[in-house]
Short mmCIF file of C-alpha atoms in Angstrom, two decimals:
data_model
loop_
_atom_site.label_atom_id
_atom_site.label_comp_id
_atom_site.label_asym_id
_atom_site.label_seq_id
_atom_site.Cartn_x
_atom_site.Cartn_y
_atom_site.Cartn_z
CA MET A 1 236.89 159.50 8.31
CA LYS A 2 240.34 160.62 7.20
CA LEU A 3 241.77 159.47 3.87
CA LEU A 4 245.55 159.05 3.57
CA VAL A 5 246.80 159.06 -0.02
CA VAL A 6 250.27 157.79 -0.93
CA GLY A 7 251.33 158.29 -4.52
CA SER A 8 252.89 160.56 -7.09
CA VAL A 9 252.58 164.33 -7.35
CA ALA A 10 254.04 165.02 -10.75
CA PHE A 11 254.29 166.85 -14.05
CA ASP A 12 252.68 165.58 -17.26
CA ALA A 13 252.98 166.73 -20.86
CA ILE A 14 250.09 165.37 -22.92
CA GLU A 15 249.20 165.22 -26.60
CA THR A 16 245.82 164.02 -27.86
CA PRO A 17 244.02 164.45 -31.20
CA PHE A 18 242.49 167.61 -29.68
CA GLY A 19 245.66 169.43 -28.69
CA LYS A 20 248.78 169.28 -26.56
CA THR A 21 250.15 170.76 -23.36
CA ASP A 22 253.49 171.74 -21.94
CA LYS A 23 254.28 170.55 -18.41
CA ILE A 24 251.11 170.57 -16.31
CA LEU A 25 250.14 169.30 -12.89
CA GLY A 26 249.60 165.54 -12.67
CA GLY A 27 250.25 162.48 -10.52
CA ALA A 28 247.93 159.92 -8.96
CA ALA A 29 247.90 161.50 -5.50
CA THR A 30 247.04 164.88 -7.00
CA TYR A 31 243.91 163.59 -8.73
CA ILE A 32 242.86 161.61 -5.65
CA GLY A 33 243.36 164.60 -3.33
CA ILE A 34 241.30 166.91 -5.53
CA ALA A 35 238.55 164.28 -5.78
CA ALA A 36 238.46 164.05 -1.97
CA SER A 37 238.12 167.83 -1.69
CA ILE A 38 235.04 167.82 -3.93
CA LEU A 39 233.30 165.58 -1.38
CA ASN A 40 234.69 167.64 1.55
CA VAL A 41 236.60 164.65 2.90
CA LYS A 42 239.66 165.22 5.11
CA SER A 43 242.63 163.91 3.19
CA GLY A 44 246.40 164.05 3.31
CA ILE A 45 249.01 163.29 0.66
CA VAL A 46 252.33 161.55 1.20
CA SER A 47 254.61 162.08 -1.78
CA VAL A 48 257.83 163.76 -2.95
CA VAL A 49 258.51 166.61 -5.40
CA GLY A 50 261.57 168.52 -6.53
CA GLY A 51 262.58 172.12 -6.07
CA ASP A 52 261.05 172.83 -9.50
CA PHE A 53 257.52 172.17 -8.20
CA PRO A 54 255.46 175.40 -8.08
CA GLN A 55 254.35 176.71 -4.70
CA SER A 56 251.09 177.71 -6.39
CA ASP A 57 250.17 174.05 -6.94
CA LEU A 58 250.91 173.23 -3.30
CA ASP A 59 248.78 176.22 -2.27
CA MET A 60 245.95 174.97 -4.48
CA LEU A 61 245.91 171.65 -2.62
CA THR A 62 246.07 173.38 0.76
CA ASN A 63 243.24 175.74 -0.19
CA ARG A 64 241.11 172.72 -1.08
CA GLY A 65 241.63 171.31 2.42
CA VAL A 66 244.25 168.69 1.46
CA ASN A 67 246.92 168.13 4.14
CA ILE A 68 250.31 168.41 2.39
CA GLU A 69 252.55 167.91 5.44
CA GLY A 70 253.55 164.56 3.96
CA ILE A 71 254.79 166.03 0.66
CA GLU A 72 258.58 166.14 0.87
CA ILE A 73 260.38 168.80 -1.20
CA VAL A 74 263.86 167.85 -2.42
CA LYS A 75 265.16 171.30 -3.28
CA ASP A 76 268.03 170.16 -5.47
CA GLY A 77 265.94 167.47 -7.21
CA LYS A 78 263.44 167.36 -10.08
CA THR A 79 259.81 166.30 -9.91
CA PHE A 80 258.63 163.08 -11.61
CA PHE A 81 257.77 163.81 -15.25
CA TRP A 82 255.78 161.81 -17.79
CA SER A 83 254.98 162.70 -21.39
CA GLY A 84 252.63 160.77 -23.63
CA LYS A 85 250.77 160.88 -26.92
CA TYR A 86 247.29 159.36 -27.28
CA HIS A 87 246.10 157.68 -30.46
CA ASN A 88 242.87 158.70 -32.18
CA ASP A 89 240.72 156.26 -30.19
CA LEU A 90 242.10 157.67 -26.88
CA ASN A 91 242.29 154.09 -25.56
CA SER A 92 245.93 153.58 -26.47
CA ARG A 93 248.94 155.84 -26.07
CA ASP A 94 252.68 156.02 -26.53
CA THR A 95 254.93 157.05 -23.67
CA LEU A 96 257.39 159.60 -25.01
CA VAL A 97 259.33 160.48 -21.86
CA THR A 98 259.51 159.11 -18.31
CA GLU A 99 261.80 160.88 -15.85
CA VAL A 100 261.48 159.23 -12.43
CA ASN A 101 263.69 161.86 -10.76
CA VAL A 102 263.02 162.29 -6.99
CA LEU A 103 260.46 159.47 -7.01
CA GLU A 104 263.27 156.94 -7.55
CA ASN A 105 264.40 157.23 -3.92
CA PHE A 106 260.96 157.99 -2.44
CA ASP A 107 260.94 157.17 1.27
CA PRO A 108 257.40 157.89 2.48
CA LYS A 109 257.10 159.78 5.75
CA ILE A 110 253.67 159.82 7.38
CA PRO A 111 252.99 162.99 9.39
CA ASP A 112 251.55 162.59 12.90
CA SER A 113 248.42 164.43 11.75
CA MET A 114 247.57 161.55 9.37
CA GLN A 115 248.64 158.56 11.48
CA ASP A 116 245.03 158.02 12.54
CA ALA A 117 243.64 157.87 8.98
CA GLU A 118 240.97 155.18 8.76
CA ILE A 119 241.32 154.70 4.98
CA LEU A 120 244.63 154.26 3.18
CA MET A 121 244.72 154.71 -0.59
CA LEU A 122 247.96 153.37 -2.03
CA GLY A 123 248.58 154.78 -5.49
CA ASN A 124 250.52 152.96 -8.18
CA LEU A 125 254.04 152.72 -6.71
CA HIS A 126 256.60 149.97 -6.16
CA PRO A 127 254.91 147.41 -3.86
CA GLY A 128 257.90 147.62 -1.50
CA VAL A 129 257.19 151.32 -0.99
CA GLN A 130 253.50 150.52 -0.46
CA LEU A 131 254.39 147.91 2.18
CA SER A 132 256.66 150.37 3.99
CA VAL A 133 253.73 152.75 4.43
CA LEU A 134 251.70 150.08 6.24
CA GLU A 135 254.68 149.27 8.44
CA ARG A 136 255.10 152.93 9.42
CA MET A 137 251.53 153.51 10.49
CA ASN A 138 250.87 153.31 14.23
CA GLN A 139 247.83 151.13 13.57
CA LYS A 140 246.47 149.36 10.52
CA PRO A 141 243.83 151.44 8.75
CA LYS A 142 240.29 150.11 8.71
CA LEU A 143 240.42 149.90 4.92
CA VAL A 144 243.45 149.53 2.64
CA ILE A 145 242.86 150.26 -1.07
CA LEU A 146 245.58 149.26 -3.53
CA ASP A 147 246.29 150.33 -7.07
CA THR A 148 248.99 148.51 -9.02
CA MET A 149 249.97 147.70 -12.60
CA ASN A 150 251.45 145.03 -14.86
CA PHE A 151 254.97 146.51 -14.59
CA TRP A 152 255.14 145.45 -10.92
CA MET A 153 253.75 142.03 -11.85
CA ASP A 154 256.71 141.65 -14.22
CA THR A 155 259.44 143.06 -11.95
CA ALA A 156 258.38 142.68 -8.29
CA TRP A 157 256.01 139.70 -8.12
CA ASP A 158 256.94 138.35 -4.68
CA VAL A 159 256.73 141.74 -2.95
CA LEU A 160 253.50 142.51 -4.80
CA MET A 161 251.97 139.28 -3.47
CA GLN A 162 252.91 140.33 0.08
CA MET A 163 251.22 143.69 -0.46
CA ILE A 164 248.09 142.24 -2.03
CA ALA A 165 247.72 139.86 0.95
CA LYS A 166 247.39 142.92 3.22
CA THR A 167 244.88 144.67 0.94
CA ASP A 168 241.12 145.02 1.45
CA VAL A 169 240.26 146.49 -1.96
CA ILE A 170 242.32 146.15 -5.13
CA THR A 171 241.60 148.28 -8.19
CA ILE A 172 243.13 147.26 -11.53
CA ASN A 173 242.14 147.23 -15.19
CA ASP A 174 240.96 144.17 -17.11
CA GLU A 175 244.33 143.50 -18.76
CA GLU A 176 246.09 143.64 -15.38
CA ALA A 177 243.46 141.40 -13.77
CA ARG A 178 244.06 138.77 -16.43
CA GLN A 179 247.83 138.92 -16.00
CA LEU A 180 247.63 138.83 -12.21
CA SER A 181 245.32 135.82 -12.16
CA GLY A 182 246.32 133.96 -15.30
CA GLU A 183 242.63 133.75 -16.22
CA TYR A 184 240.91 135.33 -19.25
CA SER A 185 237.42 135.22 -17.74
CA LEU A 186 237.09 138.22 -15.43
CA ILE A 187 234.82 136.24 -13.08
CA LYS A 188 237.49 133.53 -12.69
CA ALA A 189 240.15 136.23 -12.45
CA ALA A 190 238.30 137.96 -9.61
CA LYS A 191 237.95 134.66 -7.71
CA LYS A 192 241.70 134.03 -7.92
CA ILE A 193 242.51 137.58 -6.84
CA HIS A 194 240.10 137.23 -3.89
CA ALA A 195 242.10 134.20 -2.80
CA MET A 196 245.24 136.36 -2.73
CA GLY A 197 243.76 138.49 0.05
CA PRO A 198 241.46 141.33 -1.06
CA GLU A 199 237.83 141.14 0.05
CA TYR A 200 236.77 143.44 -2.79
CA VAL A 201 238.08 143.39 -6.36
CA ILE A 202 237.43 146.30 -8.72
CA ILE A 203 238.19 145.76 -12.39
CA LYS A 204 238.21 148.92 -14.50
CA LYS A 205 237.23 148.65 -18.16
CA GLY A 206 237.86 152.23 -19.30
CA GLU A 207 235.10 153.53 -21.55
CA HIS A 208 233.14 150.34 -20.80
CA GLY A 209 232.75 151.04 -17.07
CA ALA A 210 233.82 148.96 -14.09
CA LEU A 211 233.05 145.74 -12.19
CA LEU A 212 232.92 145.17 -8.43
CA PHE A 213 233.34 141.64 -7.07
CA HIS A 214 232.66 140.56 -3.47
CA ALA A 215 231.74 137.22 -1.87
CA GLY A 216 230.37 135.72 -5.08
CA LYS A 217 228.42 138.88 -5.98
CA VAL A 218 229.08 141.13 -8.97
CA PHE A 219 228.04 144.73 -9.59
CA ALA A 220 228.63 146.36 -12.97
CA ILE A 221 228.39 150.00 -14.03
CA PRO A 222 228.82 151.65 -17.42
CA ALA A 223 230.98 154.66 -18.09
CA LEU A 224 228.99 157.83 -18.68
CA LEU A 225 228.59 158.61 -22.37
CA LEU A 226 230.22 161.96 -23.12
CA GLU A 227 229.93 164.12 -26.20
CA GLU A 228 233.57 165.19 -26.01
CA VAL A 229 236.61 163.52 -24.44
CA PHE A 230 239.82 165.55 -24.49
CA ASP A 231 242.26 163.73 -22.24
CA PRO A 232 241.89 160.39 -20.38
CA THR A 233 245.03 160.99 -18.27
CA GLY A 234 244.23 160.65 -14.56
CA ALA A 235 240.73 159.25 -15.09
CA GLY A 236 241.58 156.00 -13.29
CA ASP A 237 243.15 157.90 -10.39
CA THR A 238 240.13 160.19 -10.15
CA PHE A 239 237.89 157.13 -10.15
CA ALA A 240 239.86 155.66 -7.23
CA GLY A 241 239.79 159.01 -5.44
CA GLY A 242 236.03 159.40 -5.77
CA PHE A 243 235.51 155.80 -4.68
CA ALA A 244 237.73 156.07 -1.58
CA SER A 245 236.41 159.50 -0.63
CA TYR A 246 232.79 158.39 -0.73
CA LEU A 247 233.59 155.49 1.60
CA ALA A 248 235.37 157.94 3.94
CA LYS A 249 232.37 160.25 3.86
CA LYS A 250 229.91 157.45 4.65
CA GLY A 251 232.13 155.60 7.12
CA ASP A 252 230.73 152.31 5.89
CA PHE A 253 232.41 149.54 3.91
CA SER A 254 229.44 147.34 3.05
CA PHE A 255 228.87 145.99 -0.46
CA GLU A 256 225.91 148.34 -0.94
CA THR A 257 228.00 151.39 -0.04
CA MET A 258 230.79 150.16 -2.29
CA LYS A 259 228.30 150.03 -5.17
CA SER A 260 227.40 153.69 -4.62
CA ALA A 261 231.09 154.57 -4.28
CA LEU A 262 231.71 153.03 -7.70
CA ILE A 263 229.13 155.40 -9.21
CA ILE A 264 230.70 158.40 -7.48
CA GLY A 265 234.14 157.44 -8.72
CA SER A 266 232.94 156.99 -12.28
CA ALA A 267 231.07 160.31 -12.20
CA MET A 268 234.22 162.13 -11.07
CA ALA A 269 236.33 160.41 -13.71
CA SER A 270 233.89 161.62 -16.36
CA PHE A 271 234.76 165.22 -15.43
CA THR A 272 238.51 164.60 -15.63
CA VAL A 273 238.46 163.59 -19.29
CA GLU A 274 236.67 166.75 -20.40
CA LYS A 275 239.80 168.94 -20.20
CA PHE A 276 243.54 168.44 -19.96
CA GLY A 277 245.06 167.26 -16.69
CA THR A 278 243.33 168.40 -13.48
CA GLU A 279 241.84 171.54 -15.05
CA LYS A 280 238.22 170.40 -15.21
CA LEU A 281 238.36 168.55 -11.90
CA GLN A 282 239.42 171.74 -10.14
CA GLU A 283 236.34 173.51 -11.54
CA VAL A 284 233.72 170.96 -10.48
CA THR A 285 231.05 172.30 -8.13
CA GLU A 286 228.77 170.34 -5.83
CA GLU A 287 225.84 171.21 -8.10
CA GLU A 288 227.65 169.81 -11.16
CA MET A 289 228.54 166.69 -9.24
CA ASN A 290 224.92 166.10 -8.22
CA ARG A 291 223.77 166.63 -11.80
CA ARG A 292 226.31 164.14 -13.12
CA ILE A 293 225.19 161.53 -10.57
CA GLN A 294 221.59 162.07 -11.68
CA GLU A 295 222.67 161.38 -15.28
CA PHE A 296 224.13 158.08 -14.09
CA LYS A 297 220.87 157.19 -12.37
CA GLU A 298 218.88 157.90 -15.52
CA LEU A 299 221.36 155.88 -17.61
CA THR A 300 221.19 152.78 -15.42
CA SER A 301 217.71 152.81 -13.88
CA PHE A 302 214.97 150.69 -15.41
CA GLU A 303 211.95 148.56 -14.56
CA VAL A 304 211.12 145.35 -16.33
CA GLU A 305 208.28 142.87 -16.02
CA VAL A 306 209.18 139.18 -16.24
#
């Protein structure tokens, strides 16, 4: 199955307790596209960059089998830029700079080569932009996966509700789930979000793993314990990319397959945090991926007599 990714391709400048970077490659769609390439899934990115975006980064995506026909280049514009500084616990951060630049007037254009994509992964963008993508596809994808955030809950509630109603899978963190639903209990929150439209609700809990809710059933996974974490930027996007790509690879959207997809997504995210930006993710081999999945199995597998 083809995976169509709509989201940001951007620059980040990151500071953590372990070091700092100048402008490096970032953006939700970038992480998702690289994750798809690790699983050899056909994917395409719809995004916009400025004339300052390096051809070498575009070539990297192309060389990994990512279709970049949908990446518009505004030659006299600047690429979206975000700079942030993480606190010592790496769970909280301060945004230092946000330059929306060409993303402010992003008008997604879906190339003919990706119109038949069966899975649509909508990265964290204005819900009006996300809706426009659905409207411009010749046919509704078999699975629509949505990422959003509390900013859109504060500023674009009505449009966000329209988008969520057309969504099959929503992926948000625990704080966002509570704000979206008005419930503190994540079980009650998931029930309310189900009623908004999505058949599957994924609630990310950072270093504490993730939860999958469907038809009264819950599946929980931990995050892999790592000796060193350098940079959590893009981990959530990588998680979504691994999740969506596994579903595309299997061509099955059952609860059981979703459970496995959650593991794949979490395994990929564990690579992302080991170096700055996309650096580690670009280095991951199939052998490393299989080894990481085996570590997950050993972490979560047990037998117990009752």
